[in-house]
Each structure stands twice: as structure tokens, then as C-alpha cells.
Coordinates of C-alpha atoms and ligand atoms in Angstrom, one line a residue:
Chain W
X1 CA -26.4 51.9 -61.4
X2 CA -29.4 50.4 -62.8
X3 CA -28.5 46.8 -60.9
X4 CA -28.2 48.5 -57.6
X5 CA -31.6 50.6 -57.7
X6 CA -32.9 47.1 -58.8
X7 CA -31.6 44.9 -56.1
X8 CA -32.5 48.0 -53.6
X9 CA -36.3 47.9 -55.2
X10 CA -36.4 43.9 -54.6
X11 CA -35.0 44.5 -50.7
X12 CA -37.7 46.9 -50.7
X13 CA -40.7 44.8 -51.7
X14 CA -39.4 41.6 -50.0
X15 CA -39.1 43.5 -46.8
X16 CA -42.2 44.9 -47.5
X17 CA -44.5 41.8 -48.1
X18 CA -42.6 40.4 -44.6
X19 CA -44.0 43.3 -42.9
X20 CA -47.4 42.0 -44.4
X21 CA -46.8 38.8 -43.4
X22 CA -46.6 40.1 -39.9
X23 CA -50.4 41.4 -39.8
X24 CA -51.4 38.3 -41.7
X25 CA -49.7 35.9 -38.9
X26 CA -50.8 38.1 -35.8
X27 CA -54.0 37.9 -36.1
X28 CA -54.6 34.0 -36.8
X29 CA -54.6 31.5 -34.3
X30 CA -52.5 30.3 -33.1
X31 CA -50.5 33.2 -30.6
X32 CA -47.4 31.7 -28.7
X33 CA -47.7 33.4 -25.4
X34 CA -44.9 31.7 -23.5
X35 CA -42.1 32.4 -26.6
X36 CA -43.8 36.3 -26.6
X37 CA -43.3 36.5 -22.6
X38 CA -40.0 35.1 -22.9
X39 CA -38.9 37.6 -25.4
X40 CA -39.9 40.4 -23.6
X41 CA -37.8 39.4 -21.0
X42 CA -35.1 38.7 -23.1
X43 CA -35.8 41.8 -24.7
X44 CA -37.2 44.4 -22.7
X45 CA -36.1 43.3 -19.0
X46 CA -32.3 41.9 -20.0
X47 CA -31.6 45.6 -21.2
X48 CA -32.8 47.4 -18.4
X49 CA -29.0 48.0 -17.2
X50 CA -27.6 48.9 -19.8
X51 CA -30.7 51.8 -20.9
X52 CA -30.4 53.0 -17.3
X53 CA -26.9 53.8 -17.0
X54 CA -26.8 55.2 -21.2
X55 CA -30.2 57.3 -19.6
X56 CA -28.2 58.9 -16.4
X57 CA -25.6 59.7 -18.1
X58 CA -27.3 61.8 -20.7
X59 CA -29.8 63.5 -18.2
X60 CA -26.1 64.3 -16.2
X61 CA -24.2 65.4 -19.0
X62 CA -26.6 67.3 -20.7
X63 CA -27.2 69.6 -17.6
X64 CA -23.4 70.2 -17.1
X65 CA -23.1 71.0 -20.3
X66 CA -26.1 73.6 -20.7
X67 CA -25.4 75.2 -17.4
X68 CA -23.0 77.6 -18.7
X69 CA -25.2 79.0 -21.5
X70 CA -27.9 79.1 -19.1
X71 CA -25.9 81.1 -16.9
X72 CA -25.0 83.6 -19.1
X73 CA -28.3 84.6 -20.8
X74 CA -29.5 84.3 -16.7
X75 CA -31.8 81.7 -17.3
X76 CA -30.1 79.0 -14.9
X77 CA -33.4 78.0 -13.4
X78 CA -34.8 77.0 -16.6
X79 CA -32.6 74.7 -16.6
X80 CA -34.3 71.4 -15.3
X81 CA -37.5 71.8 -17.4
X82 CA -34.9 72.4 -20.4
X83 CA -33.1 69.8 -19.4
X84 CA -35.8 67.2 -19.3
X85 CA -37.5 68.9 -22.2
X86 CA -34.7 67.9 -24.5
X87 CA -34.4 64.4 -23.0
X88 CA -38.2 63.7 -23.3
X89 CA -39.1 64.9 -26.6
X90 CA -35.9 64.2 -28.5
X91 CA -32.5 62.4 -26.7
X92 CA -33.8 60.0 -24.5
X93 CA -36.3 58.1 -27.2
X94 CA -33.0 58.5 -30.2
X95 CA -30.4 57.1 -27.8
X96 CA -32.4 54.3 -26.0
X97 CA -33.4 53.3 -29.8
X98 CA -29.7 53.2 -30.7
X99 CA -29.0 51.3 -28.2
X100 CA -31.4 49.1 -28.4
X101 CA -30.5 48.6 -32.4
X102 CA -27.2 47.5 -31.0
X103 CA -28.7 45.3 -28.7
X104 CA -31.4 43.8 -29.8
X105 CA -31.0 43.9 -33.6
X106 CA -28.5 42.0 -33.5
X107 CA -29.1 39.8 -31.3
X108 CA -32.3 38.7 -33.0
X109 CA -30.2 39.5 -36.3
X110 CA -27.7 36.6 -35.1
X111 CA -30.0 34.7 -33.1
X112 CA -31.9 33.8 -36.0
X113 CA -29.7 34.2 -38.7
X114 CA -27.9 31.1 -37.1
X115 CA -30.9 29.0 -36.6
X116 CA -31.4 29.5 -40.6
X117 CA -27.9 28.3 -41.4
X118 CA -28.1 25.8 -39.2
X119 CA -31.3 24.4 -40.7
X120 CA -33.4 24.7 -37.0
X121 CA -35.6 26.8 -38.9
X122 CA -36.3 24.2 -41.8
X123 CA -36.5 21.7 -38.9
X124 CA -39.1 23.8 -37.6
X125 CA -41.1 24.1 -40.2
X126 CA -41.1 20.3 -41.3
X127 CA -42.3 19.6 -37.5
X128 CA -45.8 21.6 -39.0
X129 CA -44.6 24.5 -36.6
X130 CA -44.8 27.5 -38.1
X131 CA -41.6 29.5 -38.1
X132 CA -42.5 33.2 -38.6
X133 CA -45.1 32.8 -36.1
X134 CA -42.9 31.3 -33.2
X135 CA -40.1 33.2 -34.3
X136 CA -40.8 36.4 -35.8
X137 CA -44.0 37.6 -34.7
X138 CA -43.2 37.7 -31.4
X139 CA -40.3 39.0 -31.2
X140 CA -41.4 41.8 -33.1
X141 CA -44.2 42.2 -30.8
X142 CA -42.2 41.6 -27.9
X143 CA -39.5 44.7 -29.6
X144 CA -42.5 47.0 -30.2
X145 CA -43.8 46.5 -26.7
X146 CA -40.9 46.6 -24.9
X147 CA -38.6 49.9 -26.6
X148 CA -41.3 52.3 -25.2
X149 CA -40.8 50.7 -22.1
X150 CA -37.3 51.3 -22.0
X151 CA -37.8 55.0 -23.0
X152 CA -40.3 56.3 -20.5
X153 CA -37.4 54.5 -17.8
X154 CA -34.4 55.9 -19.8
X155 CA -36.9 59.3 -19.7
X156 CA -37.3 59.2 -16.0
X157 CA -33.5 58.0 -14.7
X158 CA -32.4 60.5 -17.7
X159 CA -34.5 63.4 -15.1
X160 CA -32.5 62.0 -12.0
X161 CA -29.6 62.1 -13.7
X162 CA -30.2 65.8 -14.6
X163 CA -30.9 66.3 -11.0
X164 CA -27.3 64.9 -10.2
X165 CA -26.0 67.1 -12.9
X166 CA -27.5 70.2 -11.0
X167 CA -26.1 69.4 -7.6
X168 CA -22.4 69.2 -9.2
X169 CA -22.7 73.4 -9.1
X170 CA -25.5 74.0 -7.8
X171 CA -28.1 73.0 -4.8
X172 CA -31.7 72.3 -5.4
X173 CA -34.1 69.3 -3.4
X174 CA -35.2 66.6 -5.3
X175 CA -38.8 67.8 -4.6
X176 CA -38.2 70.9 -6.0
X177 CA -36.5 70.2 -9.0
X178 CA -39.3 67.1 -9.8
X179 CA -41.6 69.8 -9.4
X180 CA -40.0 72.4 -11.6
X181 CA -39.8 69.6 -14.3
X182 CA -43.1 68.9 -14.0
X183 CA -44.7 71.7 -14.1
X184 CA -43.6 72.8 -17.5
X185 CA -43.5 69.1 -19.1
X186 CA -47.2 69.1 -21.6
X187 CA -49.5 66.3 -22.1
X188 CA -48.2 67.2 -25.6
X189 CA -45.1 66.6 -25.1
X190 CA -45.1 63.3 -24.0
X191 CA -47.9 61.6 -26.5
X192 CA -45.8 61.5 -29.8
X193 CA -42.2 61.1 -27.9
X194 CA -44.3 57.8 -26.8
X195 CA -46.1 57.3 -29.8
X196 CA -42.8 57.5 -32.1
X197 CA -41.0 54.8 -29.8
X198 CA -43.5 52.0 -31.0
X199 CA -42.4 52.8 -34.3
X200 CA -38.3 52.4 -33.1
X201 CA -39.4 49.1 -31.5
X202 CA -41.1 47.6 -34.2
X203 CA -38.1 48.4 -36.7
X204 CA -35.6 47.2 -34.4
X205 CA -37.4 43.7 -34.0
X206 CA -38.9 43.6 -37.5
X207 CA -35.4 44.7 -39.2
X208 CA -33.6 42.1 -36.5
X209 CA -36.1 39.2 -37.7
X210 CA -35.6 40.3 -41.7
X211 CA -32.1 40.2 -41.8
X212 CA -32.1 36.9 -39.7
X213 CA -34.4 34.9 -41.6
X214 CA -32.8 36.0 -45.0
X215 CA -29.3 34.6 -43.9
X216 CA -28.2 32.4 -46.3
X217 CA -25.1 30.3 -46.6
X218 CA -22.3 29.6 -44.2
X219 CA -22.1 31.0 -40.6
X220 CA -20.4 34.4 -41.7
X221 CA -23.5 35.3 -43.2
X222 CA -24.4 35.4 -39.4
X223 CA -22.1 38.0 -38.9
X224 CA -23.0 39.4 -42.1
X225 CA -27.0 39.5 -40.7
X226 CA -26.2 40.9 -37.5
X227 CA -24.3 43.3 -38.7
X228 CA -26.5 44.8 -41.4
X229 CA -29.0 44.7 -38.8
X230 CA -27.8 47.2 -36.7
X231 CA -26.6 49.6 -39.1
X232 CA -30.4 49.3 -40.9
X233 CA -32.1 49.8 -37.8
X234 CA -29.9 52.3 -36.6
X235 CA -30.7 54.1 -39.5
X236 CA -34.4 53.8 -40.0
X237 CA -34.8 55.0 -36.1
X238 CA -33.3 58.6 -37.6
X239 CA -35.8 58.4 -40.6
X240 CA -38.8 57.5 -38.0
X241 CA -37.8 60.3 -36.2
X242 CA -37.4 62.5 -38.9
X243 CA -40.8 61.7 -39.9
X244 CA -42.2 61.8 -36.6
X245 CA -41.2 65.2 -36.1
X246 CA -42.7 66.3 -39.3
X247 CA -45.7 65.2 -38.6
X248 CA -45.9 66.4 -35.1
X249 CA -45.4 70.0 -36.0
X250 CA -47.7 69.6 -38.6
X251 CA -50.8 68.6 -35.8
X252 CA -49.2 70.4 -32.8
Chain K
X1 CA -54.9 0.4 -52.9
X2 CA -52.2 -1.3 -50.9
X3 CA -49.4 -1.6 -54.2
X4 CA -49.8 1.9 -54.3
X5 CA -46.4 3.4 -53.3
X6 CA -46.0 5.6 -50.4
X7 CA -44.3 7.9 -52.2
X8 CA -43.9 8.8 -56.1
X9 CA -41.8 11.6 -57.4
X10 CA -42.6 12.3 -60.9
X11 CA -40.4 14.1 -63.1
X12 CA -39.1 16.2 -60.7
X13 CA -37.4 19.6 -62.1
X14 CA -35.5 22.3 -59.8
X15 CA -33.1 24.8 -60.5
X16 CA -31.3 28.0 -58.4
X17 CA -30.7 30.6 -61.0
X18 CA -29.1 29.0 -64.1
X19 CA -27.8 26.1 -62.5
X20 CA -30.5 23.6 -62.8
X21 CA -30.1 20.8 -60.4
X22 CA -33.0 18.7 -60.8
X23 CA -33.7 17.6 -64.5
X24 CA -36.2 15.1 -64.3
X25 CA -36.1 12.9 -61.5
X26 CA -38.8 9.4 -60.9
X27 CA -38.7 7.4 -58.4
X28 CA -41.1 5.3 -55.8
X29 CA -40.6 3.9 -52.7
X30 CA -43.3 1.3 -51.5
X31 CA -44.8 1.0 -47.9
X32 CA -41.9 -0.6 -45.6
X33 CA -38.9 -0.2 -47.7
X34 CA -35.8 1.7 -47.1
X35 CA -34.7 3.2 -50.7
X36 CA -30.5 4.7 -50.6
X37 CA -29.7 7.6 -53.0
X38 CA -26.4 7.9 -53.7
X39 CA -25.2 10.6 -55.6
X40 CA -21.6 13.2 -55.4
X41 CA -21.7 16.1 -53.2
X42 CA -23.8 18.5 -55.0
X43 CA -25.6 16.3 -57.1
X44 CA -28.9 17.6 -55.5
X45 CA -29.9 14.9 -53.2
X46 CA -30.7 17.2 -50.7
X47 CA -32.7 19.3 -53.1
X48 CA -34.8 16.5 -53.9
X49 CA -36.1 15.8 -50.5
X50 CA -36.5 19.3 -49.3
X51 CA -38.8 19.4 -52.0
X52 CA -40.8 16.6 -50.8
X53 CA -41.2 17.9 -47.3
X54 CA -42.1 21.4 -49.4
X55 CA -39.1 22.8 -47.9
X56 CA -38.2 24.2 -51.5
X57 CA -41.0 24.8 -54.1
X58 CA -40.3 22.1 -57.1
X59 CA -40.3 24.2 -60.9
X60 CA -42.1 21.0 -62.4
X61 CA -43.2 17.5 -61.5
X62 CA -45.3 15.9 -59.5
X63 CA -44.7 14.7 -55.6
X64 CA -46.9 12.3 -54.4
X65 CA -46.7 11.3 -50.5
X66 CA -49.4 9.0 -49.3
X67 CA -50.8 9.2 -52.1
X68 CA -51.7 13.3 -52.3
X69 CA -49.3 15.7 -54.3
X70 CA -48.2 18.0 -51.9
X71 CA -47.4 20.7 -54.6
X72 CA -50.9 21.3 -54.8
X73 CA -51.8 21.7 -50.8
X74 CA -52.1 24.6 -48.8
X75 CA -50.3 25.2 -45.7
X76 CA -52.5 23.2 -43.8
X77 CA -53.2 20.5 -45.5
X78 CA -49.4 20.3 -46.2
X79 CA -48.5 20.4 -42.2
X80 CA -50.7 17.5 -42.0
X81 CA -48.8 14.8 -44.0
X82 CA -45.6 16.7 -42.7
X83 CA -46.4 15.5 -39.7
X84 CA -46.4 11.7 -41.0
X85 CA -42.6 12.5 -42.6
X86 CA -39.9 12.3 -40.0
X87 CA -36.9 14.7 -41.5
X88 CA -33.3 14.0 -39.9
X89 CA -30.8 16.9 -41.3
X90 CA -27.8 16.3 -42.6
X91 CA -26.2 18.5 -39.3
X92 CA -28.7 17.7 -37.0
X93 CA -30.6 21.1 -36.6
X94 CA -31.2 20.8 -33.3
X95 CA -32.2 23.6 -31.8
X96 CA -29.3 25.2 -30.2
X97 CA -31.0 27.2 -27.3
X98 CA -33.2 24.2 -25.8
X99 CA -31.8 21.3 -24.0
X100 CA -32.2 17.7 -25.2
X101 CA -35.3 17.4 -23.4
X102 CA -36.9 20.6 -24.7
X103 CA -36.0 20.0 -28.7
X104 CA -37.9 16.8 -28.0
X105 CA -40.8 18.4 -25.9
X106 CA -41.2 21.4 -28.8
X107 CA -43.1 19.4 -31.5
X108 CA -45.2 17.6 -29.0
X109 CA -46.3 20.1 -27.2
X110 CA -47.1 22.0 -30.0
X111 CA -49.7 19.2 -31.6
X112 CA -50.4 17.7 -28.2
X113 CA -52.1 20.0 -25.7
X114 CA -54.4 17.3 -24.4
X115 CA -51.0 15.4 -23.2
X116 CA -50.0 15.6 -19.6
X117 CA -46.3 16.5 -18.2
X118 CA -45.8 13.1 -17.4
X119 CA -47.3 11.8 -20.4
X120 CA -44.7 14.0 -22.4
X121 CA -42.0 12.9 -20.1
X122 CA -43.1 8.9 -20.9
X123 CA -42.4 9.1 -24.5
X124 CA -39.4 11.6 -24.9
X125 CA -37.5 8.4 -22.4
X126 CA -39.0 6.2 -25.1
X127 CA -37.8 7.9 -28.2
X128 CA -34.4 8.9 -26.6
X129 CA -34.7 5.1 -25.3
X130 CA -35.1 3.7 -29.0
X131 CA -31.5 5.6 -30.0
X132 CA -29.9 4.5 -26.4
X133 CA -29.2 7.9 -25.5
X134 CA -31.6 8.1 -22.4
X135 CA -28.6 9.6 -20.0
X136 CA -28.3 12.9 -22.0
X137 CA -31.9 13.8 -21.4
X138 CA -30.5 17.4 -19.6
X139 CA -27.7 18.5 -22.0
X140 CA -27.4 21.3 -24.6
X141 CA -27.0 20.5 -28.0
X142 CA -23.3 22.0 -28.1
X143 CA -22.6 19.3 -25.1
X144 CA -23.4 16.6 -27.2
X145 CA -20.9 15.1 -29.7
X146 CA -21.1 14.6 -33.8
X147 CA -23.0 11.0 -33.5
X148 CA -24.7 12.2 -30.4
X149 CA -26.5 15.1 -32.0
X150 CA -27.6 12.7 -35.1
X151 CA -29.4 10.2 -32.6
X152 CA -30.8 12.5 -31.0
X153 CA -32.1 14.5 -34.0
X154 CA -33.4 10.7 -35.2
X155 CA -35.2 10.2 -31.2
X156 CA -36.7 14.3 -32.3
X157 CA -38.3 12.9 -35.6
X158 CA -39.6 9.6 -33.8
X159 CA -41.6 11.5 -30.8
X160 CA -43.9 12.5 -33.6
X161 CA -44.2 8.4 -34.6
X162 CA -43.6 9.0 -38.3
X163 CA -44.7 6.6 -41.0
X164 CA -42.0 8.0 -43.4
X165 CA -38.2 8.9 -42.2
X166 CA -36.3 11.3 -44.6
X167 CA -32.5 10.5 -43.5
X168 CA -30.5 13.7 -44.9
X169 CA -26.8 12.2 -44.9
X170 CA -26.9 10.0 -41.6
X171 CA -23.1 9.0 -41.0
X172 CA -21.4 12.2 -43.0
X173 CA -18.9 13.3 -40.7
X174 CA -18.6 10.7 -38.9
X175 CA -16.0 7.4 -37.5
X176 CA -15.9 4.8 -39.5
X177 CA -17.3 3.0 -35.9
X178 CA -19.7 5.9 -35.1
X179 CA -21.1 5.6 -39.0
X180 CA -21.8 1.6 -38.1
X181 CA -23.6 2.5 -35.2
X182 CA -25.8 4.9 -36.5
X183 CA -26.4 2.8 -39.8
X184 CA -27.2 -0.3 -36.9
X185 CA -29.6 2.4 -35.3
X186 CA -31.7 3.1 -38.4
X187 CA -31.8 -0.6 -39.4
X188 CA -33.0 -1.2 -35.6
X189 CA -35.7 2.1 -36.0
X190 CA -37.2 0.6 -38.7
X191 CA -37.6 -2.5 -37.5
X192 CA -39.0 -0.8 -34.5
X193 CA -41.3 1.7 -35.8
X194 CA -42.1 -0.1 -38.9
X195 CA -40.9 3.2 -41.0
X196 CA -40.6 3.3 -44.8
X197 CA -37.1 5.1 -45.1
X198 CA -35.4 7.2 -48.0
X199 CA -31.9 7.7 -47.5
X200 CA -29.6 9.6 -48.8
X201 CA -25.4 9.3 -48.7
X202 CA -22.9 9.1 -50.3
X203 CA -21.5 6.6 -48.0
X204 CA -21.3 3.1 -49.4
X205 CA -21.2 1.6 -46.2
X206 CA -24.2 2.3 -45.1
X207 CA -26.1 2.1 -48.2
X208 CA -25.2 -1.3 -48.4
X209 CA -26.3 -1.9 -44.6
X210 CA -29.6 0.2 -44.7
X211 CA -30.9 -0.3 -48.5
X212 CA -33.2 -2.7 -50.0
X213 CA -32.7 -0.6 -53.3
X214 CA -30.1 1.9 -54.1
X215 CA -30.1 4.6 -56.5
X216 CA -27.7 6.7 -57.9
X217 CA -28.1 10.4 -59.3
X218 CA -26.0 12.2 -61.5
X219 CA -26.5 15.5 -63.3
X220 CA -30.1 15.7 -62.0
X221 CA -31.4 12.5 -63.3
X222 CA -31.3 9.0 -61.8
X223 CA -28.6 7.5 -63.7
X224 CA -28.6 3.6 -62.2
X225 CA -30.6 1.9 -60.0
X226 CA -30.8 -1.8 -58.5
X227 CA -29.7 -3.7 -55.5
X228 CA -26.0 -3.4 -54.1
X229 CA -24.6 -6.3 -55.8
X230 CA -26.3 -5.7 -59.1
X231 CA -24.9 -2.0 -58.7
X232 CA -21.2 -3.3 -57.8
X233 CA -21.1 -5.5 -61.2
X234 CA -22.8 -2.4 -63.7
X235 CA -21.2 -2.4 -67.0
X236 CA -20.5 1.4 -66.4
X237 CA -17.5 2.2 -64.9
X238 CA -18.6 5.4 -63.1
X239 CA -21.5 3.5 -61.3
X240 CA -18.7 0.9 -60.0
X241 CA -16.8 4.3 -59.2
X242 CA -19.2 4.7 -56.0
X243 CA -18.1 1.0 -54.9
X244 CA -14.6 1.2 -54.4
Ligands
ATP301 N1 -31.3 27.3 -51.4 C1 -30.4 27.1 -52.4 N2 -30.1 28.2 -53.2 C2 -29.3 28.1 -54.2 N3 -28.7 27.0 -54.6 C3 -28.9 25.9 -53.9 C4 -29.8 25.9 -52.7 N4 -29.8 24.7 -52.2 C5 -29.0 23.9 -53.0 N5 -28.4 24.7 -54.0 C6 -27.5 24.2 -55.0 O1 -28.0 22.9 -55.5 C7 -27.0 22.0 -55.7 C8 -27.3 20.7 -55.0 O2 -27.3 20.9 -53.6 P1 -27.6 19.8 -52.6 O3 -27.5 20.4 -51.2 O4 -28.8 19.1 -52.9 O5 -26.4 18.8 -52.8 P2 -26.2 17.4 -52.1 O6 -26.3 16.4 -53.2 O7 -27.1 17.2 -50.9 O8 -24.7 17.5 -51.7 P3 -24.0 17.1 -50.3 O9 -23.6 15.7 -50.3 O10 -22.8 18.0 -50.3 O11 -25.0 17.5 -49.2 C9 -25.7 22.7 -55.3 O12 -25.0 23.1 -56.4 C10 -26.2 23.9 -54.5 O13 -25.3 25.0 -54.7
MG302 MG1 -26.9 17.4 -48.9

């Protein structure tokens, strides 16, 4: 017992002082812009598809599902504001995180875990380039930019997909049902659904960029990194939002 | 200041854990020569020069390149002289998502922003020129074969114009024909780019083709040293062991 807590109080501080070594790197000179822009493509533009179709589904499901509760306490045209309520605040920010931990975490997870088997990182850093700066810091820049991004899209195809959902029993115009989500969807609402997405994004990249660059011996330590990297991240998106929602009820 | 050697490791200690690699290790290698450690798989031969690039922090000792230990530098001052040290790995470590042209652009571009595009283009023909693999200028790395990927790691380290090469294993895994080639290649380099070299193998073929001086480690100290011949004919049977 008392060698676990240990090793789990060293993975804490390690991962703690490379969290440190983030906000030491990103602010000195200096930033790679073209390996930052090229991440957020990789990152934020390359999982556009799959975020879409996980967000339509959602919005679609979620309103067949609630429809027949609805119904039955009468309140079937509160359904679209409930609808994208629920997306908004709570499901559409949790999945597209999850999805992006599978995604992205890993990827990062494996892309770099086999560049430090491999030695490209050592070879990297005896060319006088700085690794963590070329590799780490912006990717997690690029992750923590880019999750929000994916949410507010996942948020509004997750809406349309809701709209979809409607139309299977009922009828209502896109206009109308925009404007009935609208119209009960608070400033409030959206700011710390937003705000709490920057946190998924920078776990997911900083967690993907951990476990990578600690990967040590032969290639299934790749595996090894990848893996842990999704089921980490995965995991510290729930505690985020745990938090998250704590402290928004606390202000709000 | 011209006997002074290039560079002068000085009782050089490492260990992982409890297994202590590096008891002790001196050794110099003078401006222009080409020094061979041989040493068994694990001996810590690698260890010893990823701590003189500051790859690995040393436990004790002193590592003197150009004259300046670099235990005592900052990050800086460090990336300076690593710039002077050309570092082949022992599997090539090129970088797997660029092509051949791009791992040799990377460093350049990166200490170079005055250079032009064309400027760039000039001297990654030259370096690629001086291992004779001009022709694979557009492939990836996992196009490239096992003696492929070493010259072209050795045409990555010469773009920078090193005064130092650190050759991590050159010809393991290689052809007996391939291992010639590439031991020709870094006779021809030097020559060439009038680099001091360290090299480590445990090939005896190519220690005998690249060395001036060979030494031999063993349980984290240098156990022999001399030329080949003087080497072949030790007294001590396990030093002849290397030979045979
Ligand atoms: N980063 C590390 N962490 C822990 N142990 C290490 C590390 N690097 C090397 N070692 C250990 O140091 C010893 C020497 O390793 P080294 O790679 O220097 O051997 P070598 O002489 O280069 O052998 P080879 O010919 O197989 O490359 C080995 O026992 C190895 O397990
Ligand atoms: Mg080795």
C-alpha cells in the first residue's frame, strides 16, 4: 500500500512540475507558429467529422428519447429548449471531450511516445532544438484552443440534430424551433459550459504530451502510452467537470 | 592551446538505480582523430556519450568539450557547443513524419533564418551529396532501408558542419558489405569535413577501418587501450576475445 501511494505521489509531482514547465516554455521566445498551426489542424480541423456525427446523434437521440416524458407531464413543447439545455450545459462538452480523449490523447500519447523510443526526441534535442517547446507546448496549446471549438460545433449540430429528432413525431420549422431554443438558452448558460472546455482541452493535450514523453523502453511502451493516455484523460474530463459544476453553482 | 584535447572525460561516474554503469571512465580525444570504443552490449558505451552531448546528467566527473565542461552550463550555453557535436544514433532517429528533405531542413531552419530557400536547398544536395544518397531527397524515412537511414542520419548531423561527430554504433545491423560502405563513408566524412570522430561499436571491422586508437570498456572502466595491432597481441585473453 504504502509503495503505491508513493509511486502515485511521484506521478503526481512529476506531472505537476511538467505542467510548470508548460508556463515557463510559453512565455519565452522562441514560439513555433508553423508546428502550433499545424497542430490545430491536425487537432481541431481532422476531428471535425467525427465530433459532428457523435453531436447529431446525441441532439437526435436525446429528443426521441425525452419526448415521451414530455408528453405525459404535457410539456412536449419544452422540449427543444430542454433538449438543447441538456446538450449545452452538460452532454455536448462531456462527449466531445471523450471523444476527443480517444482521439487526440492518443494520438499525441503515441505520436510522441514513439518519437522518444525511437530517439527523435534525443536527436532533437542534441540539434539545440528544444523538444518540449516544438513538441509539447504546442500541442497543448493547439488541444486547449481547439476542444472548445469542437464543442460550440458539437453544441450547434447537437441543436439540429434535436430538430431532426422532433420532426420523427412531430412538425415544427426550423425557424421556430431555433427560436424556441433561443429564447430560453442564458448568457449563463453558455459562459462556464465554454469556460470548462479549455480545461478538457488542455488535459487532453497536456495528459497526451505527459504520457508520450515519459515512454520509456521498447515500442510497446507506445501502446502502453497511448493507452494510459486515454483512460487518464478520459477520466480527469469527469473530475473537471465535476469541479466545474461545483463551482458554477456556487457563483450562479 | 593547440595540444589541448578536444575533448576530455574525467572520471566519469553514472548509474540507473543500483546498477552502476559508469565507474570511472578517462579518456581524450585530440583535434582530428577518430578514437573507437569497443565494449559488449551493455557495457555503457552509449551512456558515456549521451552524457557528453548532456543527453543524461553524469553522477560525477568532469566532461570537457572544446575545452568548457558542459556539466556546468546552462541550457544555452550547452546548445551552443551542441551545435559543434554532430550525434548519429545507433537507429538513426530520423524523424519519422518528415521526409528526407525536411529532417535535413529542421535544424537549419531552426538556427538559420537569415538563409534563403534556395540557400537551404544548396547545402541539404551537398550534405546528402557527401553520403551519395542525393536521389532519395523526397522519401519518408520508413521508404529508406537499414544503411540508407544511417547515411542519411550522418548527411542530418553534417548540414550543421560539426567539428565533432559522435558515431553511436554506425554498422550495427547491418551487411557485412553495407557495414564496409558505411565504415568507407565515415573514413571519406572525415577527410572531407576535417571532423574529430568518437566511435563506438562493437564491430571489429570497422574499428580497425575508422580508428587511429581503440579503446575497450568493461565493467564501467576502460580496461585496454592502444592501436589495433597492439590490441590484437594483449597479453589478456579477453581483450584478444574482441579480435577473433
Ligand atoms: N535511460 C536509462 N535508464 C535506465 N537504465 C539505462 C538507461 N540507459 C541505459 N541504461 C542501462 O545502462 C546500461 C548500458 O547501456 P548502454 O545503452 O550504454 O549500452 P551499450 O554499451 O550502448 O550497449 P549496446 O551495444 O547494446 O548499444 C544497460 O544496462 C542499460 O540497461
Ligand atoms: Mg548502445
Amino acid at each position: 500500500m504504502v509503495p503505491f501511494l508513493k509511486e502515485q505521489f511521484t506521478q503526481a509531482g512529476k506531472f505537476s512540475m511538467f505542467i510548470g514547465r508548460f508556463f515557463k516554455e510559453i512565455v519565452l521566445p522562441p514560439f513555433q507558429f508553423n508546428e502550433f498551426i499545424r497542430q490545430c489542424f491536425a487537432i481541431g480541423y481532422k476531428s471535425l467529422p467525427l465530433v459532428s456525427i457523435t453531436g447529431f446523434i446525441m441532439g437526435l437521440v436525446l429528443t426521441i428519447q425525452s419526448r415521451p416524458t414530455m408528453t405525459k407531464f404535457g410539456a412536449e413543447s419544452w422540449l427543444p429548449s430542454m433538449v438543447s439545455l441538456s446538450l449545452i450545459r452538460e452532454i455536448a462538452p462531456v462527449v466531445t471531450a471523450l471523444i476527443c480523449a480517444g482521439k487526440i490523447a492518443s494520438g499525441i500519447g503515441a505520436e510522441l511516445g514513439s518519437m522518444k523510443v525511437t530517439s527523435q526526441i534525443d536527436a532533437m534535442e542534441v540539434s539545440a532544438i528544444n523538444p518540449y517547446k516544438y513538441l509539447v507546448v504546442t500541442r497543448i496549446l493547439a488541444a486547449t484552443l481547439m476542444v472548445p471549438i469542437l464543442v460550440i460545433f458539437a453544441d450547434v449540430v447537437g441543436v439540429f440534430g434535436g430538430y431532426i429528432g422532433y420532426n420523427v413525431h412531430g412538425t415544427i420549422g426550423l425557424q421556430r424551433y431555433f427560436s424556441e431554443v433561443i429564447e430560453h438558452l442564458d448568457f449563463l448558460d453558455l459562459l462556464p459550459a465554454t469556460i470548462k472546455t479549455f480545461f478538457f482541452g488542455f488535459f487532453i493535450g497536456t495528459i497526451g504530451c505527459y504520457k508520450g514523453f515519459n515512454a520509456s523502453g521498447g515500442t510497446a511502451s507506445v501502446g502502453l502510452a497511448a493507452n494510459s493516455a486515454v483512460v487518464t484523460a478520459s477520466l480527469s474530463i469527469f473530475i473537471v467537470d465535476m469541479l466545474a459544476v461545483q463551482i458554477t453553482d456556487l457563483f450562479f | 592551446m593547440e595540444t589541448q584535447p578536444i575533448i576530455a572525460i574525467k572520471n566519469l561516474w553514472k548509474s540507473f538505480g543500483k546498477n552502476k554503469v559508469l565507474r570511472g571512465i578517462n579518456l581524450t580525444v585530440d583535434k582530428g582523430e577518430s578514437l573507437v570504443i569497443l565494449g559488449r552490449s551493455g557495457s555503457g558505451k552509449s551512456v558515456t556519450i549521451e552524457c557528453l552531448v548532456g543527453l543524461l546528467e553524469a553522477d560525477k566527473g568532469k566532461l570537457e568539450v572544446f575545452g568548457t565542461d558542459i556539466t556546468k552550463l546552462d541550457y544555452k550555453a550547452l546548445n551552443r557547443i551542441r551545435l559543434r557535436i554532430g550525434f548519429l544514433f545507433q537507429g538513426g532517429a530520423l524523424y519519422d513524419s518528415m521526409s528526407v528533405r525536411e529532417n535535413l531542413a529542421f535544424t537549419l531552419k531552426h538556427h538559420t533564418a537569415h538563409l534563403s530557400e534556395i540557400e537551404i536547398e544548396k547545402q541539404i544536395l551537398e550534405a546528402l551529396d557527401s553520403v551519395g544518397l542525393q536521389e532519395a531527397i523526397d522519401k519518408m524515412p520508413s521508404e529508406l532501408s537499414g544503411g540508407m537511414v544511417k547515411r542519411i542520419g550522418l548527411a542530418r548531423t553534417l548540414i550543421i558542419k560539426p567539428e565533432i561527430i559522435l558515431y553511436d554504433e554506425p554498422t550495427a545491423g547491418l551487411d557485412t558489405i553495407t557495414a564496409k560502405e558505411i565504415s568507407e563513408l565515415i573514413l571519406s566524412v572525415q577527410k572531407k569535413y576535417k571532423t574529430t570522430s568518437l566511435i563506438i561499436t562493437h564491430d571489429i571491422n570497422c574499428a580497425k577501418m575508422t580508428g587511429n586508437r581503440i579503446m575497450i570498456i568493461k565493467d564501467g572502466v576502460i580496461h585496454a587501450q592502444g592501436s589495433y595491432d597492439e590490441l590484437m597481441n594483449s597479453p589478456d585473453d579477453w581483450v584478444r576475445s574482441f579480435f577473433v
